[in-house]
Amino acid sequence: MKKYLTGAAAAAISVAFVAEAAATEWNASLWGKRRAFTEHVEKLAELVSEKTGGEFTINISYGGLSKPRENLDGISIGAFEMAQFCAGYHRDKNRAITVLELPFLGVSNLEEEVAVSHAVYDHPAVQDEMAQWSAKLLMTSPMPQYNIVGTGEPRDELSEFNGMRVRATGGLGQAFEAVGGVPTSVPAPEAYNAMESGVVDTVAFAQHAHLSFGTINEADWWTANLNPGTVNCPVVVNTDAYDALSDEHRAALDASVEEAIAHYLANYGELLERWDSVLEEKGVQKVEISDEVLAEFRSTAADPIREKWITDMSAQGLPAQELYDLVISTLEETRATN
């Protein structure tokens, strides 16, 4: 009897070890709070758990693991397995994907943003640069064109951008700087305080962020059609953690990306549909910029910034022209098939 119990106990312990070995638990570092910008990560975690019968779980932390500007660093040292970051937070660490933040690229909707982002992410030069940080690009966080909120009288003439202190990162910041603006790249969670305290006059965000970070509550007006560009914020995974996944768990993760993006697009679409009612509810004036002002903005900002980016990145050994051409050709192909 004693031998039987000993054998049973040993078998139980063996099963427990197998179960433990089969289970995978990842931590994902995001910031702020759950919002439209993070819905694909939330959905991804849900799908991965479902497809693996709960054996693969992704624990999502909003600011508990790292600061937004340090997420890529955290990935590089394996502090966590998954993270979201924005290219403009540290342009020197992710130079290649900043092509997606050039102003006035002409991306007109979220589906096009997904297409151009993933095409660039698949480029060998981009993957090689991310590999330096032990990061594998998993999926984008597509955002619509940014527009600005501000206080006081609306700024609807280009001359009124001169001296304007604007929270804007990456290529957007460069675009406003080209017309006399003074960009600052405070992290998104600090934008409300910067606006409230007068550190900035205006804040450039996509719609969800104006809501999530409260800048819409400080605003008197919002530009409906300035559309200077957007920021690019990938979701990445640590390469060692990805490679260590079992074939089943890796397949579940990879297969869930498209579904997670589809969920994100549907959810964000609902936000865009009710945006006008949000403006009305908050008492925020909707400002339309004239075609003449928009054309002047593009001619001042778009071409010079693009050419400088291509020249600078080429000098650093990146296939800059090839990356830019890839964005444009992908846009054309996407529109031709829709």
PDB file of N, CA and C in Angstrom, residues 245-316:
ATOM      1  N   LEU A 245       8.808  30.021 -27.045  1.00  0.00           N
ATOM      2  CA  LEU A 245       7.442  29.502 -27.052  1.00  0.00           C
ATOM      3  C   LEU A 245       7.388  28.124 -27.699  1.00  0.00           C
ATOM      4  N   SER A 246       6.476  27.310 -27.243  1.00  0.00           N
ATOM      5  CA  SER A 246       6.236  26.042 -27.930  1.00  0.00           C
ATOM      6  C   SER A 246       5.638  26.345 -29.296  1.00  0.00           C
ATOM      7  N   ASP A 247       5.699  25.405 -30.201  1.00  0.00           N
ATOM      8  CA  ASP A 247       5.125  25.605 -31.536  1.00  0.00           C
ATOM      9  C   ASP A 247       3.648  25.961 -31.444  1.00  0.00           C
ATOM     10  N   GLU A 248       2.948  25.310 -30.525  1.00  0.00           N
ATOM     11  CA  GLU A 248       1.512  25.555 -30.372  1.00  0.00           C
ATOM     12  C   GLU A 248       1.244  26.979 -29.899  1.00  0.00           C
ATOM     13  N   HIS A 249       1.991  27.421 -28.909  1.00  0.00           N
ATOM     14  CA  HIS A 249       1.766  28.755 -28.361  1.00  0.00           C
ATOM     15  C   HIS A 249       2.195  29.846 -29.340  1.00  0.00           C
ATOM     16  N   ARG A 250       3.285  29.605 -30.065  1.00  0.00           N
ATOM     17  CA  ARG A 250       3.727  30.580 -31.059  1.00  0.00           C
ATOM     18  C   ARG A 250       2.700  30.707 -32.178  1.00  0.00           C
ATOM     19  N   ALA A 251       2.152  29.575 -32.599  1.00  0.00           N
ATOM     20  CA  ALA A 251       1.127  29.590 -33.641  1.00  0.00           C
ATOM     21  C   ALA A 251      -0.119  30.332 -33.170  1.00  0.00           C
ATOM     22  N   ALA A 252      -0.487  30.140 -31.909  1.00  0.00           N
ATOM     23  CA  ALA A 252      -1.661  30.820 -31.358  1.00  0.00           C
ATOM     24  C   ALA A 252      -1.444  32.329 -31.335  1.00  0.00           C
ATOM     25  N   LEU A 253      -0.244  32.743 -30.962  1.00  0.00           N
ATOM     26  CA  LEU A 253       0.074  34.173 -30.924  1.00  0.00           C
ATOM     27  C   LEU A 253       0.046  34.776 -32.323  1.00  0.00           C
ATOM     28  N   ASP A 254       0.746  34.150 -33.240  1.00  0.00           N
ATOM     29  CA  ASP A 254       0.818  34.669 -34.608  1.00  0.00           C
ATOM     30  C   ASP A 254      -0.559  34.722 -35.265  1.00  0.00           C
ATOM     31  N   ALA A 255      -1.353  33.683 -35.051  1.00  0.00           N
ATOM     32  CA  ALA A 255      -2.667  33.599 -35.691  1.00  0.00           C
ATOM     33  C   ALA A 255      -3.664  34.582 -35.103  1.00  0.00           C
ATOM     34  N   SER A 256      -3.361  35.140 -33.943  1.00  0.00           N
ATOM     35  CA  SER A 256      -4.301  36.038 -33.274  1.00  0.00           C
ATOM     36  C   SER A 256      -4.111  37.496 -33.666  1.00  0.00           C
ATOM     37  N   VAL A 257      -3.009  37.803 -34.330  1.00  0.00           N
ATOM     38  CA  VAL A 257      -2.710  39.195 -34.655  1.00  0.00           C
ATOM     39  C   VAL A 257      -3.772  39.803 -35.566  1.00  0.00           C
ATOM     40  N   GLU A 258      -4.101  39.115 -36.639  1.00  0.00           N
ATOM     41  CA  GLU A 258      -5.073  39.668 -37.595  1.00  0.00           C
ATOM     42  C   GLU A 258      -6.434  39.878 -36.938  1.00  0.00           C
ATOM     43  N   GLU A 259      -6.851  38.936 -36.113  1.00  0.00           N
ATOM     44  CA  GLU A 259      -8.127  39.069 -35.410  1.00  0.00           C
ATOM     45  C   GLU A 259      -8.090  40.238 -34.428  1.00  0.00           C
ATOM     46  N   ALA A 260      -6.969  40.415 -33.754  1.00  0.00           N
ATOM     47  CA  ALA A 260      -6.829  41.502 -32.788  1.00  0.00           C
ATOM     48  C   ALA A 260      -6.898  42.858 -33.488  1.00  0.00           C
ATOM     49  N   ILE A 261      -6.258  42.964 -34.646  1.00  0.00           N
ATOM     50  CA  ILE A 261      -6.298  44.213 -35.413  1.00  0.00           C
ATOM     51  C   ILE A 261      -7.716  44.499 -35.900  1.00  0.00           C
ATOM     52  N   ALA A 262      -8.409  43.468 -36.374  1.00  0.00           N
ATOM     53  CA  ALA A 262      -9.786  43.637 -36.839  1.00  0.00           C
ATOM     54  C   ALA A 262     -10.680  44.160 -35.712  1.00  0.00           C
ATOM     55  N   HIS A 263     -10.486  43.625 -34.518  1.00  0.00           N
ATOM     56  CA  HIS A 263     -11.240  44.092 -33.348  1.00  0.00           C
ATOM     57  C   HIS A 263     -10.915  45.557 -33.064  1.00  0.00           C
ATOM     58  N   TYR A 264      -9.652  45.904 -33.141  1.00  0.00           N
ATOM     59  CA  TYR A 264      -9.211  47.284 -32.909  1.00  0.00           C
ATOM     60  C   TYR A 264      -9.898  48.241 -33.896  1.00  0.00           C
ATOM     61  N   LEU A 265      -9.888  47.869 -35.173  1.00  0.00           N
ATOM     62  CA  LEU A 265     -10.472  48.737 -36.202  1.00  0.00           C
ATOM     63  C   LEU A 265     -11.962  48.943 -35.977  1.00  0.00           C
ATOM     64  N   ALA A 266     -12.660  47.882 -35.632  1.00  0.00           N
ATOM     65  CA  ALA A 266     -14.103  47.994 -35.388  1.00  0.00           C
ATOM     66  C   ALA A 266     -14.375  48.883 -34.178  1.00  0.00           C
ATOM     67  N   ASN A 267     -13.587  48.698 -33.140  1.00  0.00           N
ATOM     68  CA  ASN A 267     -13.772  49.490 -31.922  1.00  0.00           C
ATOM     69  C   ASN A 267     -13.459  50.960 -32.162  1.00  0.00           C
ATOM     70  N   TYR A 268     -12.379  51.234 -32.887  1.00  0.00           N
ATOM     71  CA  TYR A 268     -11.994  52.623 -33.144  1.00  0.00           C
ATOM     72  C   TYR A 268     -13.009  53.288 -34.072  1.00  0.00           C
ATOM     73  N   GLY A 269     -13.562  52.512 -34.982  1.00  0.00           N
ATOM     74  CA  GLY A 269     -14.580  53.056 -35.874  1.00  0.00           C
ATOM     75  C   GLY A 269     -15.777  53.593 -35.119  1.00  0.00           C
ATOM     76  N   GLU A 270     -16.146  52.908 -34.055  1.00  0.00           N
ATOM     77  CA  GLU A 270     -17.265  53.373 -33.231  1.00  0.00           C
ATOM     78  C   GLU A 270     -16.943  54.702 -32.567  1.00  0.00           C
ATOM     79  N   LEU A 271     -15.703  54.863 -32.125  1.00  0.00           N
ATOM     80  CA  LEU A 271     -15.289  56.125 -31.517  1.00  0.00           C
ATOM     81  C   LEU A 271     -15.359  57.262 -32.525  1.00  0.00           C
ATOM     82  N   LEU A 272     -14.883  57.024 -33.729  1.00  0.00           N
ATOM     83  CA  LEU A 272     -14.898  58.066 -34.752  1.00  0.00           C
ATOM     84  C   LEU A 272     -16.328  58.482 -35.099  1.00  0.00           C
ATOM     85  N   GLU A 273     -17.240  57.519 -35.075  1.00  0.00           N
ATOM     86  CA  GLU A 273     -18.631  57.818 -35.408  1.00  0.00           C
ATOM     87  C   GLU A 273     -19.296  58.744 -34.390  1.00  0.00           C
ATOM     88  N   ARG A 274     -18.853  58.675 -33.142  1.00  0.00           N
ATOM     89  CA  ARG A 274     -19.495  59.506 -32.118  1.00  0.00           C
ATOM     90  C   ARG A 274     -18.650  60.726 -31.730  1.00  0.00           C
ATOM     91  N   TRP A 275     -17.587  60.993 -32.483  1.00  0.00           N
ATOM     92  CA  TRP A 275     -16.688  62.077 -32.124  1.00  0.00           C
ATOM     93  C   TRP A 275     -17.376  63.443 -32.136  1.00  0.00           C
ATOM     94  N   ASP A 276     -18.207  63.691 -33.136  1.00  0.00           N
ATOM     95  CA  ASP A 276     -18.893  64.985 -33.194  1.00  0.00           C
ATOM     96  C   ASP A 276     -19.764  65.221 -31.971  1.00  0.00           C
ATOM     97  N   SER A 277     -20.397  64.168 -31.482  1.00  0.00           N
ATOM     98  CA  SER A 277     -21.236  64.316 -30.293  1.00  0.00           C
ATOM     99  C   SER A 277     -20.375  64.572 -29.055  1.00  0.00           C
ATOM    100  N   VAL A 278     -19.152  64.040 -29.046  1.00  0.00           N
ATOM    101  CA  VAL A 278     -18.219  64.306 -27.944  1.00  0.00           C
ATOM    102  C   VAL A 278     -17.851  65.782 -27.930  1.00  0.00           C
ATOM    103  N   LEU A 279     -17.552  66.338 -29.094  1.00  0.00           N
ATOM    104  CA  LEU A 279     -17.210  67.758 -29.188  1.00  0.00           C
ATOM    105  C   LEU A 279     -18.365  68.629 -28.705  1.00  0.00           C
ATOM    106  N   GLU A 280     -19.566  68.281 -29.123  1.00  0.00           N
ATOM    107  CA  GLU A 280     -20.741  69.045 -28.713  1.00  0.00           C
ATOM    108  C   GLU A 280     -20.948  68.962 -27.205  1.00  0.00           C
ATOM    109  N   GLU A 281     -20.796  67.778 -26.682  1.00  0.00           N
ATOM    110  CA  GLU A 281     -20.968  67.560 -25.238  1.00  0.00           C
ATOM    111  C   GLU A 281     -19.947  68.362 -24.424  1.00  0.00           C
ATOM    112  N   LYS A 282     -18.708  68.445 -24.926  1.00  0.00           N
ATOM    113  CA  LYS A 282     -17.643  69.144 -24.210  1.00  0.00           C
ATOM    114  C   LYS A 282     -17.620  70.642 -24.506  1.00  0.00           C
ATOM    115  N   GLY A 283     -18.448  71.078 -25.462  1.00  0.00           N
ATOM    116  CA  GLY A 283     -18.458  72.494 -25.830  1.00  0.00           C
ATOM    117  C   GLY A 283     -17.209  72.923 -26.580  1.00  0.00           C
ATOM    118  N   VAL A 284     -16.664  72.028 -27.394  1.00  0.00           N
ATOM    119  CA  VAL A 284     -15.439  72.298 -28.142  1.00  0.00           C
ATOM    120  C   VAL A 284     -15.796  72.666 -29.581  1.00  0.00           C
ATOM    121  N   GLN A 285     -15.287  73.801 -30.033  1.00  0.00           N
ATOM    122  CA  GLN A 285     -15.560  74.263 -31.393  1.00  0.00           C
ATOM    123  C   GLN A 285     -14.798  73.439 -32.421  1.00  0.00           C
ATOM    124  N   LYS A 286     -15.476  73.036 -33.469  1.00  0.00           N
ATOM    125  CA  LYS A 286     -14.856  72.275 -34.558  1.00  0.00           C
ATOM    126  C   LYS A 286     -14.360  73.267 -35.608  1.00  0.00           C
ATOM    127  N   VAL A 287     -13.058  73.279 -35.839  1.00  0.00           N
ATOM    128  CA  VAL A 287     -12.436  74.260 -36.727  1.00  0.00           C
ATOM    129  C   VAL A 287     -12.015  73.598 -38.034  1.00  0.00           C
ATOM    130  N   GLU A 288     -12.436  74.162 -39.138  1.00  0.00           N
ATOM    131  CA  GLU A 288     -12.045  73.678 -40.459  1.00  0.00           C
ATOM    132  C   GLU A 288     -10.963  74.601 -41.020  1.00  0.00           C
ATOM    133  N   ILE A 289      -9.834  74.034 -41.393  1.00  0.00           N
ATOM    134  CA  ILE A 289      -8.734  74.791 -41.972  1.00  0.00           C
ATOM    135  C   ILE A 289      -8.964  74.912 -43.478  1.00  0.00           C
ATOM    136  N   SER A 290      -8.727  76.091 -44.027  1.00  0.00           N
ATOM    137  CA  SER A 290      -8.982  76.302 -45.454  1.00  0.00           C
ATOM    138  C   SER A 290      -8.012  75.495 -46.308  1.00  0.00           C
ATOM    139  N   ASP A 291      -8.425  75.224 -47.539  1.00  0.00           N
ATOM    140  CA  ASP A 291      -7.568  74.477 -48.466  1.00  0.00           C
ATOM    141  C   ASP A 291      -6.264  75.222 -48.736  1.00  0.00           C
ATOM    142  N   GLU A 292      -6.339  76.553 -48.779  1.00  0.00           N
ATOM    143  CA  GLU A 292      -5.153  77.356 -49.055  1.00  0.00           C
ATOM    144  C   GLU A 292      -4.124  77.207 -47.926  1.00  0.00           C
ATOM    145  N   VAL A 293      -4.600  77.238 -46.686  1.00  0.00           N
ATOM    146  CA  VAL A 293      -3.704  77.096 -45.539  1.00  0.00           C
ATOM    147  C   VAL A 293      -3.100  75.689 -45.509  1.00  0.00           C
ATOM    148  N   LEU A 294      -3.929  74.683 -45.797  1.00  0.00           N
ATOM    149  CA  LEU A 294      -3.435  73.300 -45.816  1.00  0.00           C
ATOM    150  C   LEU A 294      -2.361  73.112 -46.880  1.00  0.00           C
ATOM    151  N   ALA A 295      -2.583  73.700 -48.052  1.00  0.00           N
ATOM    152  CA  ALA A 295      -1.607  73.586 -49.136  1.00  0.00           C
ATOM    153  C   ALA A 295      -0.292  74.261 -48.751  1.00  0.00           C
ATOM    154  N   GLU A 296      -0.392  75.409 -48.074  1.00  0.00           N
ATOM    155  CA  GLU A 296       0.811  76.114 -47.628  1.00  0.00           C
ATOM    156  C   GLU A 296       1.563  75.303 -46.573  1.00  0.00           C
ATOM    157  N   PHE A 297       0.821  74.684 -45.688  1.00  0.00           N
ATOM    158  CA  PHE A 297       1.421  73.846 -44.640  1.00  0.00           C
ATOM    159  C   PHE A 297       2.175  72.681 -45.281  1.00  0.00           C
ATOM    160  N   ARG A 298       1.532  72.017 -46.245  1.00  0.00           N
ATOM    161  CA  ARG A 298       2.170  70.871 -46.899  1.00  0.00           C
ATOM    162  C   ARG A 298       3.447  71.277 -47.622  1.00  0.00           C
ATOM    163  N   SER A 299       3.377  72.372 -48.370  1.00  0.00           N
ATOM    164  CA  SER A 299       4.540  72.778 -49.155  1.00  0.00           C
ATOM    165  C   SER A 299       5.700  73.194 -48.260  1.00  0.00           C
ATOM    166  N   THR A 300       5.379  73.742 -47.094  1.00  0.00           N
ATOM    167  CA  THR A 300       6.423  74.187 -46.165  1.00  0.00           C
ATOM    168  C   THR A 300       7.026  73.023 -45.403  1.00  0.00           C
ATOM    169  N   ALA A 301       6.186  72.051 -45.036  1.00  0.00           N
ATOM    170  CA  ALA A 301       6.636  70.986 -44.133  1.00  0.00           C
ATOM    171  C   ALA A 301       6.936  69.657 -44.818  1.00  0.00           C
ATOM    172  N   ALA A 302       6.068  69.225 -45.727  1.00  0.00           N
ATOM    173  CA  ALA A 302       6.152  67.844 -46.220  1.00  0.00           C
ATOM    174  C   ALA A 302       7.431  67.548 -46.999  1.00  0.00           C
ATOM    175  N   ASP A 303       7.643  68.262 -48.100  1.00  0.00           N
ATOM    176  CA  ASP A 303       8.773  67.946 -48.973  1.00  0.00           C
ATOM    177  C   ASP A 303      10.130  68.127 -48.296  1.00  0.00           C
ATOM    178  N   PRO A 304      10.381  69.263 -47.642  1.00  0.00           N
ATOM    179  CA  PRO A 304      11.702  69.436 -47.010  1.00  0.00           C
ATOM    180  C   PRO A 304      11.994  68.404 -45.926  1.00  0.00           C
ATOM    181  N   ILE A 305      10.991  68.079 -45.109  1.00  0.00           N
ATOM    182  CA  ILE A 305      11.204  67.123 -44.023  1.00  0.00           C
ATOM    183  C   ILE A 305      11.441  65.731 -44.581  1.00  0.00           C
ATOM    184  N   ARG A 306      10.689  65.357 -45.614  1.00  0.00           N
ATOM    185  CA  ARG A 306      10.878  64.047 -46.242  1.00  0.00           C
ATOM    186  C   ARG A 306      12.275  63.933 -46.839  1.00  0.00           C
ATOM    187  N   GLU A 307      12.700  64.944 -47.595  1.00  0.00           N
ATOM    188  CA  GLU A 307      14.008  64.886 -48.244  1.00  0.00           C
ATOM    189  C   GLU A 307      15.138  64.859 -47.217  1.00  0.00           C
ATOM    190  N   LYS A 308      14.973  65.616 -46.136  1.00  0.00           N
ATOM    191  CA  LYS A 308      15.993  65.612 -45.085  1.00  0.00           C
ATOM    192  C   LYS A 308      16.057  64.238 -44.408  1.00  0.00           C
ATOM    193  N   TRP A 309      14.882  63.642 -44.180  1.00  0.00           N
ATOM    194  CA  TRP A 309      14.862  62.313 -43.560  1.00  0.00           C
ATOM    195  C   TRP A 309      15.582  61.305 -44.448  1.00  0.00           C
ATOM    196  N   ILE A 310      15.293  61.329 -45.729  1.00  0.00           N
ATOM    197  CA  ILE A 310      15.929  60.385 -46.660  1.00  0.00           C
ATOM    198  C   ILE A 310      17.441  60.593 -46.686  1.00  0.00           C
ATOM    199  N   THR A 311      17.866  61.842 -46.730  1.00  0.00           N
ATOM    200  CA  THR A 311      19.297  62.142 -46.758  1.00  0.00           C
ATOM    201  C   THR A 311      19.983  61.695 -45.472  1.00  0.00           C
ATOM    202  N   ASP A 312      19.385  62.044 -44.335  1.00  0.00           N
ATOM    203  CA  ASP A 312      19.994  61.714 -43.037  1.00  0.00           C
ATOM    204  C   ASP A 312      20.040  60.208 -42.794  1.00  0.00           C
ATOM    205  N   MET A 313      18.944  59.530 -43.074  1.00  0.00           N
ATOM    206  CA  MET A 313      18.891  58.091 -42.814  1.00  0.00           C
ATOM    207  C   MET A 313      19.782  57.317 -43.785  1.00  0.00           C
ATOM    208  N   SER A 314      19.866  57.800 -45.006  1.00  0.00           N
ATOM    209  CA  SER A 314      20.754  57.146 -45.978  1.00  0.00           C
ATOM    210  C   SER A 314      22.205  57.265 -45.527  1.00  0.00           C
ATOM    211  N   ALA A 315      22.555  58.423 -44.979  1.00  0.00           N
ATOM    212  CA  ALA A 315      23.907  58.644 -44.496  1.00  0.00           C
ATOM    213  C   ALA A 315      24.237  57.729 -43.322  1.00  0.00           C
ATOM    214  N   GLN A 316      23.199  57.275 -42.625  1.00  0.00           N
ATOM    215  CA  GLN A 316      23.387  56.369 -41.487  1.00  0.00           C
ATOM    216  C   GLN A 316      23.317  54.899 -41.900  1.00  0.00           C
TER     217      GLN A 316
END
